[in-house]
Short mmCIF file of N, CA, C and O in Angstrom, two decimals:
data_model
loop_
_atom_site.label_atom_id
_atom_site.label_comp_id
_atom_site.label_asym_id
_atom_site.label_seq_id
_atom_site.Cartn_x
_atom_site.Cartn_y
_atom_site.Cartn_z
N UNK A 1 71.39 51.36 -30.72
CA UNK A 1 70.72 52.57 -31.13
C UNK A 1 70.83 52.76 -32.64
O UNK A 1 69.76 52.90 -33.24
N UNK A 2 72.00 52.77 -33.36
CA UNK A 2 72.48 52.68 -34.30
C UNK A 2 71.35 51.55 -35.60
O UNK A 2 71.11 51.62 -36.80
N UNK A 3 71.00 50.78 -34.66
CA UNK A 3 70.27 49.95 -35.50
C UNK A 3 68.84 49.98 -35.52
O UNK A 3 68.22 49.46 -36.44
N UNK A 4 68.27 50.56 -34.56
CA UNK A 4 66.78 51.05 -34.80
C UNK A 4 66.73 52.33 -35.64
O UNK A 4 65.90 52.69 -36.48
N UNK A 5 67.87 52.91 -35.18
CA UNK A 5 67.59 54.30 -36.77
C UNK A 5 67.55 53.54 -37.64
O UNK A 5 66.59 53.69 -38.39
N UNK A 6 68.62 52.30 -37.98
CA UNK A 6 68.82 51.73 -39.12
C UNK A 6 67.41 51.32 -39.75
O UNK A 6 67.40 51.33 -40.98
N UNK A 7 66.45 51.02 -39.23
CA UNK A 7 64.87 50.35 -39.12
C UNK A 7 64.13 51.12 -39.16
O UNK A 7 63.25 50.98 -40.01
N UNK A 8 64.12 52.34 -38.26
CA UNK A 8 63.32 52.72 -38.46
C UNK A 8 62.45 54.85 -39.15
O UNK A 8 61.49 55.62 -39.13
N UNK A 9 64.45 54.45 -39.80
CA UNK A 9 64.54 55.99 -40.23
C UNK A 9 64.86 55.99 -41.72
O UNK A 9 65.75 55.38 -42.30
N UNK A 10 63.83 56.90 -42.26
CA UNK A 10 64.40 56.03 -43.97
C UNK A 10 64.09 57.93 -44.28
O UNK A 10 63.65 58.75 -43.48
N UNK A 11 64.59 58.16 -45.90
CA UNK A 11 64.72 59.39 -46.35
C UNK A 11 62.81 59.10 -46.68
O UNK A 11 62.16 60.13 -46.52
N UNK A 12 62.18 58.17 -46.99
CA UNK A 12 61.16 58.26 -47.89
C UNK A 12 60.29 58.53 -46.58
O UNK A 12 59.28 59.10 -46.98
N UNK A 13 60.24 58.40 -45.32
CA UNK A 13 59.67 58.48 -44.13
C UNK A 13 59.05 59.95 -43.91
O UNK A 13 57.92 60.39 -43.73
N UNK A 14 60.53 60.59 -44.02
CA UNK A 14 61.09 61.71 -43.78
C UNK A 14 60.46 62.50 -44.60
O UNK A 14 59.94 63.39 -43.94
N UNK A 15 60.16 62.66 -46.14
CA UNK A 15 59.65 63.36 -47.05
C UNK A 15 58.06 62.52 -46.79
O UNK A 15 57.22 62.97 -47.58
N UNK A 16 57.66 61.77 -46.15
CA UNK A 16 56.23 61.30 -45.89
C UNK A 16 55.45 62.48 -44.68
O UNK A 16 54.42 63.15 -44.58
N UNK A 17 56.43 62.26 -44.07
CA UNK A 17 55.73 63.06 -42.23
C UNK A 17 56.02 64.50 -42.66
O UNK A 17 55.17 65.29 -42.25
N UNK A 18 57.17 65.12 -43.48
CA UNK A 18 57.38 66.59 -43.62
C UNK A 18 56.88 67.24 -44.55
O UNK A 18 56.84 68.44 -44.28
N UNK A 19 56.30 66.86 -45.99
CA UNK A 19 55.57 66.99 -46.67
C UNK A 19 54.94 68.04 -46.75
O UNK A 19 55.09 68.97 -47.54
N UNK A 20 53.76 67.84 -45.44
CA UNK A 20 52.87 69.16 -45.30
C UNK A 20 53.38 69.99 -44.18
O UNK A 20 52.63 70.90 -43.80
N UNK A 21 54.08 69.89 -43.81
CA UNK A 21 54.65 70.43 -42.36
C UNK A 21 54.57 72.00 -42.39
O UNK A 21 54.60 72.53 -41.28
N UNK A 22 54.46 72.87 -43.53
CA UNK A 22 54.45 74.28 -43.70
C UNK A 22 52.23 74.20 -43.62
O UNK A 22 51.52 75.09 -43.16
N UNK A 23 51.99 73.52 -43.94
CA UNK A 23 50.55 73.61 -43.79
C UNK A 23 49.88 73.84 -42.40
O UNK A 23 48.91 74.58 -42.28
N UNK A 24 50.41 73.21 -41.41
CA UNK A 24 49.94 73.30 -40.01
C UNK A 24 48.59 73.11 -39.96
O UNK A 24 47.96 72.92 -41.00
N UNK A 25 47.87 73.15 -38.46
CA UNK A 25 46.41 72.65 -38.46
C UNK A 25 45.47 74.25 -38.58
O UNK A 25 45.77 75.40 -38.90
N UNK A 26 44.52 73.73 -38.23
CA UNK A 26 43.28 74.93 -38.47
C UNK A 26 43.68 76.60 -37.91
O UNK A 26 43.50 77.57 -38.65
N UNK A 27 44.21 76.72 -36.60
CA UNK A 27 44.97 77.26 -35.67
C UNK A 27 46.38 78.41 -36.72
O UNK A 27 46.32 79.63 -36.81
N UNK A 28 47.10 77.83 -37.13
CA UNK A 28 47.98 77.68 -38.37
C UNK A 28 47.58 78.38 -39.64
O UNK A 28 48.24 79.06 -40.42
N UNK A 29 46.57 78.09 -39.62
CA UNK A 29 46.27 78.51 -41.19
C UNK A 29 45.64 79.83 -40.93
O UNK A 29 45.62 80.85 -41.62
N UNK A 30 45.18 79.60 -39.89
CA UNK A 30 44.30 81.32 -39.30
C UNK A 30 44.86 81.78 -39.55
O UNK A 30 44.42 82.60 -40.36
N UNK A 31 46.58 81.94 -39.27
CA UNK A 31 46.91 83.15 -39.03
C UNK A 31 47.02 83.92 -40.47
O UNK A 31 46.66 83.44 -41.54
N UNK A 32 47.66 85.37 -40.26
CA UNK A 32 47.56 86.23 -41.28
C UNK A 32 49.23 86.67 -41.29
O UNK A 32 49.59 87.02 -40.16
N UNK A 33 50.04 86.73 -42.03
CA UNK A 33 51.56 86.96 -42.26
C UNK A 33 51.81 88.21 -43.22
O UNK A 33 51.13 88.33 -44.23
N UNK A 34 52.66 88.99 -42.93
CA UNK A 34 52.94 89.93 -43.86
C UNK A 34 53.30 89.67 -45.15
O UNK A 34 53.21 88.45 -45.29
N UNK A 35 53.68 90.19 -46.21
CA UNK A 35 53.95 89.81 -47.65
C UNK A 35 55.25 90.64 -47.85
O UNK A 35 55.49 91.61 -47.13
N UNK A 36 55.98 90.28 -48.73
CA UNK A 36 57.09 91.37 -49.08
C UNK A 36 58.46 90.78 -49.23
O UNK A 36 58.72 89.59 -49.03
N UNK A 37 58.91 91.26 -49.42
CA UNK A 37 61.11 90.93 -48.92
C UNK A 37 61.47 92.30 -48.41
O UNK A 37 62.38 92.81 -49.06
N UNK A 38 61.17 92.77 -47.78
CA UNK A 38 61.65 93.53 -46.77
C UNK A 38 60.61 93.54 -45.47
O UNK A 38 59.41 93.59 -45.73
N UNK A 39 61.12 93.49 -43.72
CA UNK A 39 60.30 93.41 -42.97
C UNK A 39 59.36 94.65 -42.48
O UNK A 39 60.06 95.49 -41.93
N UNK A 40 58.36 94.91 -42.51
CA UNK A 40 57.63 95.70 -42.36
C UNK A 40 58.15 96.03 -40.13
O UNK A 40 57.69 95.31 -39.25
N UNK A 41 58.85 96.92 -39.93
CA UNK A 41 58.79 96.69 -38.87
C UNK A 41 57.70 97.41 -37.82
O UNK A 41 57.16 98.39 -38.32
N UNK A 42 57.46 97.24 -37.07
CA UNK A 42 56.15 97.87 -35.63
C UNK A 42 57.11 99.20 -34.68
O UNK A 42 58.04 98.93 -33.92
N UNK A 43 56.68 100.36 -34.92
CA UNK A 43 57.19 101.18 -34.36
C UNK A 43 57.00 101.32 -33.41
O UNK A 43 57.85 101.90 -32.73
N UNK A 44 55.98 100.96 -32.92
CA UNK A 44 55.40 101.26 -31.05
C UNK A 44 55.70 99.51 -30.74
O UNK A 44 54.84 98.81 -30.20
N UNK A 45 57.05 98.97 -31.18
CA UNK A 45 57.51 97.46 -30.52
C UNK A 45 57.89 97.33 -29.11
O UNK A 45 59.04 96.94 -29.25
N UNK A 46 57.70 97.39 -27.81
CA UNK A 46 58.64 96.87 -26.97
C UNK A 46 59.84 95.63 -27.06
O UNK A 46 60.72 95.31 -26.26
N UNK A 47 59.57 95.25 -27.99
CA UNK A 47 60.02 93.49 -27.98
C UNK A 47 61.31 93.80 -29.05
O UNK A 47 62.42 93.42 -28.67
N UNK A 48 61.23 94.31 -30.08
CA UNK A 48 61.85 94.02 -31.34
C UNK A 48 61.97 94.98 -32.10
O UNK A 48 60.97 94.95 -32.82
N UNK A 49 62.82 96.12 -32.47
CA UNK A 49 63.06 97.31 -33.08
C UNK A 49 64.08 97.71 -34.03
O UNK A 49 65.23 97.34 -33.83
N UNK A 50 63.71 98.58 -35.28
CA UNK A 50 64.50 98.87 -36.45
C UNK A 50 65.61 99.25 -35.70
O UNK A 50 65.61 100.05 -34.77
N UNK A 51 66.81 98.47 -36.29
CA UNK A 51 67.86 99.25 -35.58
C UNK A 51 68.65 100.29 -36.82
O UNK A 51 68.84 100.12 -38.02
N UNK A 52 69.05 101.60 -35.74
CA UNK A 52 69.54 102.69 -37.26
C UNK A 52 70.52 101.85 -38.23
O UNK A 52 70.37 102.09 -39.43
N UNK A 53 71.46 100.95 -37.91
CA UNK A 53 72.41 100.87 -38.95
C UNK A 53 71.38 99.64 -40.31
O UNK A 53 71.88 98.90 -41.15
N UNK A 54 70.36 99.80 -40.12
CA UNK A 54 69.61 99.09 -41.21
C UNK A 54 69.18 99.98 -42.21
O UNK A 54 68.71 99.67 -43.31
N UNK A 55 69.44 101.58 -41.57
CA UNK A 55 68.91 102.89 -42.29
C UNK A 55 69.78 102.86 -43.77
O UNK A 55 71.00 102.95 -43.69
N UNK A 56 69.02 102.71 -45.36
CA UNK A 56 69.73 102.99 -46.21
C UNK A 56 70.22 101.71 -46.81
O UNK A 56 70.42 101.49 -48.00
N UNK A 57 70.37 101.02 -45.95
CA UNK A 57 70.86 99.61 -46.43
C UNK A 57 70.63 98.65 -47.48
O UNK A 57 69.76 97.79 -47.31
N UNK A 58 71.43 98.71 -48.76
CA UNK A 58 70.44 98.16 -49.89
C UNK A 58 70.78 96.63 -50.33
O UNK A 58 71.86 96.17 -49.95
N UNK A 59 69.84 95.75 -51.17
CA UNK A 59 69.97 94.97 -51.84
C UNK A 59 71.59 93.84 -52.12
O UNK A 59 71.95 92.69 -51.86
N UNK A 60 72.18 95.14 -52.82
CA UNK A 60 73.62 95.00 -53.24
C UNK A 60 74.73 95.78 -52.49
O UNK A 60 74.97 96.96 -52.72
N UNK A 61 75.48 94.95 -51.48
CA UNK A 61 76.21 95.63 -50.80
C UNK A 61 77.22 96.30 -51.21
O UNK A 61 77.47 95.88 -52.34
N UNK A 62 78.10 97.27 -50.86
CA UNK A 62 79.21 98.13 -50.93
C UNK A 62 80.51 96.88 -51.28
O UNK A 62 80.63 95.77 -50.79
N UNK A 63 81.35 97.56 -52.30
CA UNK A 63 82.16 96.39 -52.29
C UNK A 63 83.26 96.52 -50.84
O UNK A 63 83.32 97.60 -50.25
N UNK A 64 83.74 95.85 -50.57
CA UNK A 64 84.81 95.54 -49.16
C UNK A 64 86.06 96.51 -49.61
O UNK A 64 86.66 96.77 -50.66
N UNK A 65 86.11 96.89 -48.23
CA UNK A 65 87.51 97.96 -48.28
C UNK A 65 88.04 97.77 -47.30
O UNK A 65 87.34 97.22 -46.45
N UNK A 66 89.42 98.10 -46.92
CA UNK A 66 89.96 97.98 -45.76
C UNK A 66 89.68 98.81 -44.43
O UNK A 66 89.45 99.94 -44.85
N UNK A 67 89.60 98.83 -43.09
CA UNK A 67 89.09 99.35 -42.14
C UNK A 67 90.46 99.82 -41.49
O UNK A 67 91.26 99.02 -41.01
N UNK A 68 90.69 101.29 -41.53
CA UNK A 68 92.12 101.95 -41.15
C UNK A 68 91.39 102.48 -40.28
O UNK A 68 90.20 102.77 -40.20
N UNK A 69 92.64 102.60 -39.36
CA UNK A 69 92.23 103.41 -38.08
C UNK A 69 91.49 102.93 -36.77
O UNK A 69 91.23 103.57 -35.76
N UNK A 70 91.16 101.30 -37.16
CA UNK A 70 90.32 100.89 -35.83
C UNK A 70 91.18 100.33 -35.04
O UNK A 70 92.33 99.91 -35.19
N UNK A 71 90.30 100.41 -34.01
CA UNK A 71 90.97 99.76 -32.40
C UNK A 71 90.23 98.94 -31.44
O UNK A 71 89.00 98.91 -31.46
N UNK A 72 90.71 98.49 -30.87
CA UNK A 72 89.88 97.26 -30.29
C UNK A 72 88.95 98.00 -29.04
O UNK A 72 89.47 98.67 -28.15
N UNK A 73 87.57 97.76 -29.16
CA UNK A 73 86.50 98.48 -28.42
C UNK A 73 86.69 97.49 -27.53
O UNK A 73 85.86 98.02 -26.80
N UNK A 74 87.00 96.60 -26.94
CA UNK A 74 86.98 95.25 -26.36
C UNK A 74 87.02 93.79 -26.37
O UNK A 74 86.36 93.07 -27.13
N UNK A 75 88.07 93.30 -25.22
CA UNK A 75 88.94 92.24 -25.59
C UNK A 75 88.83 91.17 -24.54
O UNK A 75 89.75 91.11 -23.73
N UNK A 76 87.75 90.25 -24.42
CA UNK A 76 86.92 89.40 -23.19
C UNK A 76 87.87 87.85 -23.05
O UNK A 76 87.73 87.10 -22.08
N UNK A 77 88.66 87.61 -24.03
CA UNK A 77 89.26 86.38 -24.17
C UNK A 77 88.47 84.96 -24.71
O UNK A 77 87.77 84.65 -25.67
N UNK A 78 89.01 84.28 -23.50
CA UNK A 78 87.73 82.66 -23.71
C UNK A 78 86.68 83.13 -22.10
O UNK A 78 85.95 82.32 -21.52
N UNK A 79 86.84 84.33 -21.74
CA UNK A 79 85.93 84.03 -20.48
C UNK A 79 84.15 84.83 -21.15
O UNK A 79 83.03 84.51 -20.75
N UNK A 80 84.37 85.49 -21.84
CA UNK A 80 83.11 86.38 -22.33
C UNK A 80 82.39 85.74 -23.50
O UNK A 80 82.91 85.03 -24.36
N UNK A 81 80.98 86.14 -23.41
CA UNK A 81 80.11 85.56 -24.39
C UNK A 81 79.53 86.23 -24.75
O UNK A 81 79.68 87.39 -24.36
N UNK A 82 78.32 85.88 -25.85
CA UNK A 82 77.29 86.63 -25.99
C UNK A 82 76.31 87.07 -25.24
O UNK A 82 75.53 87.98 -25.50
N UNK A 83 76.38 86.18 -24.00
CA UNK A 83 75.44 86.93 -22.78
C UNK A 83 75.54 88.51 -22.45
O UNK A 83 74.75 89.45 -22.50
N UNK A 84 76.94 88.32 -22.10
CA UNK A 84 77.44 89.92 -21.63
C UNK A 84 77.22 90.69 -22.41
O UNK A 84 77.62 91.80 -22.06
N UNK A 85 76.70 90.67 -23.52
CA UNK A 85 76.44 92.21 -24.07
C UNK A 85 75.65 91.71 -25.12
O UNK A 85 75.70 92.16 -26.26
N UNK A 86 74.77 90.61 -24.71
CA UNK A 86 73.13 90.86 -25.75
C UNK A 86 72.22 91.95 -24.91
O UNK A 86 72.30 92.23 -23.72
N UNK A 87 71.37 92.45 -25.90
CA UNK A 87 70.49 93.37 -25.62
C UNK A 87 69.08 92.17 -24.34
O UNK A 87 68.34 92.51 -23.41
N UNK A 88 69.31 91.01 -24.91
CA UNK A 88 68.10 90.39 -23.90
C UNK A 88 68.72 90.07 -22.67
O UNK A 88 68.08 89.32 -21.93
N UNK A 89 69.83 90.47 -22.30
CA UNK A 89 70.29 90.63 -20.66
C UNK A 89 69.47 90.89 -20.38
O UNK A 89 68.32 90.96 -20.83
N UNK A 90 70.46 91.31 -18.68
CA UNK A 90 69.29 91.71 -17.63
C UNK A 90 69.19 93.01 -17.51
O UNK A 90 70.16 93.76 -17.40
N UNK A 91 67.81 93.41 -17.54
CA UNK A 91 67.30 94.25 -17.67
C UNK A 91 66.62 95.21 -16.15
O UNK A 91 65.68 95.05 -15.38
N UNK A 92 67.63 96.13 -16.32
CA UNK A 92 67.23 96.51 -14.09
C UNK A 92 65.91 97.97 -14.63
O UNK A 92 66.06 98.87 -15.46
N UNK A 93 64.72 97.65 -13.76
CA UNK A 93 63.99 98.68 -13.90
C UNK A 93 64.27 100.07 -13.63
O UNK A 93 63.30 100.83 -13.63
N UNK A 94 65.49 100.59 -13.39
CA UNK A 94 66.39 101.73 -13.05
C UNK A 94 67.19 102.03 -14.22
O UNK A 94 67.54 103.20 -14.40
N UNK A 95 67.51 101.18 -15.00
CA UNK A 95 68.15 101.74 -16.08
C UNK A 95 67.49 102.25 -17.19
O UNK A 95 66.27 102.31 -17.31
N UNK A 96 68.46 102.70 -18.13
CA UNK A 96 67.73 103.27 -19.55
C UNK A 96 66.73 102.12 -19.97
O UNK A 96 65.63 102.61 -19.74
N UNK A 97 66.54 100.86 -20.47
CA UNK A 97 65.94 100.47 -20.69
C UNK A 97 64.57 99.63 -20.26
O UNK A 97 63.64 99.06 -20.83
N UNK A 98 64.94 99.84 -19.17
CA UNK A 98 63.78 99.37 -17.97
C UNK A 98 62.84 100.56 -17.63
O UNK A 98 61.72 100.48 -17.13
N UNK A 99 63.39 101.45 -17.92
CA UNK A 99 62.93 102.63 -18.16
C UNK A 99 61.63 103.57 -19.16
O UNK A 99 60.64 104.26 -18.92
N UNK A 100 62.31 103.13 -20.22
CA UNK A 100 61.60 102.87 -21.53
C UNK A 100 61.00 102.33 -21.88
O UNK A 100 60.38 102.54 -22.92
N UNK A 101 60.89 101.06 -20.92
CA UNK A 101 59.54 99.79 -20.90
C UNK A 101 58.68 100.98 -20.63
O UNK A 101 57.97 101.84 -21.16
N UNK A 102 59.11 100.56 -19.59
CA UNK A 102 57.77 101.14 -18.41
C UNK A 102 57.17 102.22 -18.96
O UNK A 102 55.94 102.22 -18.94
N UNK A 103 57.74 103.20 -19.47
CA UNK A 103 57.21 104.40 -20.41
C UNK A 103 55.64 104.48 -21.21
O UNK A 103 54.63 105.16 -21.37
N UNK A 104 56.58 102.70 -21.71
CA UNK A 104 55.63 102.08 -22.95
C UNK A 104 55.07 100.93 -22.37
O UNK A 104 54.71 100.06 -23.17
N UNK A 105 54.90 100.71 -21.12
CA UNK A 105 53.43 100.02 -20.73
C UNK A 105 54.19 98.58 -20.02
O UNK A 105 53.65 97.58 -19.54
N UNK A 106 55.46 98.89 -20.17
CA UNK A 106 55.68 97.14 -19.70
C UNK A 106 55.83 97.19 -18.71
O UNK A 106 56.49 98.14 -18.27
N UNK A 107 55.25 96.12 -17.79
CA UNK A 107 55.19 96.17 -16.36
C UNK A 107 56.38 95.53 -15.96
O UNK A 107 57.08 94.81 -16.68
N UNK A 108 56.61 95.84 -14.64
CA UNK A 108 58.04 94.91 -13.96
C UNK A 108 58.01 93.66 -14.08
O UNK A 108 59.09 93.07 -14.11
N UNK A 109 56.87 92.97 -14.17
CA UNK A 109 56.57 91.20 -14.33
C UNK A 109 57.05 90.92 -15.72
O UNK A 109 57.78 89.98 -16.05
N UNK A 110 56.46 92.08 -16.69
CA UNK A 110 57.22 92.01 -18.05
C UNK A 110 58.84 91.68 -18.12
O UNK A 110 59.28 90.82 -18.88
N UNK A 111 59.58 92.36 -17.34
CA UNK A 111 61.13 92.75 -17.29
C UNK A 111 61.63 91.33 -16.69
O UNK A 111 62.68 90.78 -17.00
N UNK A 112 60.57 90.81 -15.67
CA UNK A 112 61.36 89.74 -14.93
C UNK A 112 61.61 88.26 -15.81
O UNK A 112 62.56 87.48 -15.76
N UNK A 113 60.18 88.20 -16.74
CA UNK A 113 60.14 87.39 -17.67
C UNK A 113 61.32 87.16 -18.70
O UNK A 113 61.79 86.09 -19.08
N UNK A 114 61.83 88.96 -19.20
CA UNK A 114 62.87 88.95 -19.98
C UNK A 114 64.05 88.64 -20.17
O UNK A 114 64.74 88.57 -21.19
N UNK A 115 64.33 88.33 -18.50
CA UNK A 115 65.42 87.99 -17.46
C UNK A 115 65.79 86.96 -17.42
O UNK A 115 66.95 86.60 -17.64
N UNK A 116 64.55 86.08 -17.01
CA UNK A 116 64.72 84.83 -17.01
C UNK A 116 64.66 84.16 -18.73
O UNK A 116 65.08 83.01 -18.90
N UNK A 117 64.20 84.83 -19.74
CA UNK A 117 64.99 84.36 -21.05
C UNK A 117 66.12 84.38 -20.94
O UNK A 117 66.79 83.38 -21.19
N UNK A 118 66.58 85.36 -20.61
CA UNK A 118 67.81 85.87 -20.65
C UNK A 118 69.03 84.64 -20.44
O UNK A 118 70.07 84.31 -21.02
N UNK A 119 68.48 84.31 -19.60
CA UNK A 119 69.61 83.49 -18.79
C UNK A 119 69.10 81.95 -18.94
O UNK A 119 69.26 81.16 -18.01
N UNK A 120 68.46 81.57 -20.17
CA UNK A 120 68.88 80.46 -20.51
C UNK A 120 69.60 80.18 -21.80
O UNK A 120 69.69 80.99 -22.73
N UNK A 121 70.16 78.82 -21.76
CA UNK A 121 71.15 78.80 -22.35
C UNK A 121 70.83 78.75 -24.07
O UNK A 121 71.77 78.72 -24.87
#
């Protein structure tokens, strides 16, 4: 294996095939992208939303200080991951946020889809 990379993988290849790679085909170029350095976010999002602690948030951060007084909100070991408490869990049409779909138009087929993201790896 080692020796067909050796053959057939070179840096000059690499800067040959990637070159235009930000150009994409006809499809690609259609599209239309926002402009800026800050993200313009979609207020009526189901999918993807300003979250408050972005409120205020500038450029040049606060310099670092020490954090007195905290305590451990929770302590999962080696058995817990980021599954258990990403927001793209599972999502039960009974709860607050299955809830709030539906409010805003997302159907249960929507939720089941989200689910099954959810739970890959």
């Amino acid at each position: 294996m080692a020796a067909a990379i050796e053959l057939g993988v070179s840096s000059e290849g690499f800067r040959r095939e990637y070159a235009n790679v930000s150009q994409g085909d006809a499809n690609w170029q259609g599209l239309s992208f926002p402009t800026g350095e800050v993200y313009q976010w979609e207020p009526d999002s189901t999918y993807i939303r300003k979250a408050p602690y972005f409120d205020g948030i500038t450029a040049t951060p606060e310099p670092v200080t020490d954090i007195l007084g905290a305590r451990v909100a929770g302590r999962s070991g080696r058995l817990g991951d980021h599954r258990h408490i990403s927001p793209a869990g599972n999502i039960k049409t009974n709860g607050p946020a299955g809830k709030y779909l539906a409010d805003h138009g997302v159907k249960p087929r929507g939720l089941q889809l989200l689910r099954l993201a959810a739970r890959q790896p």
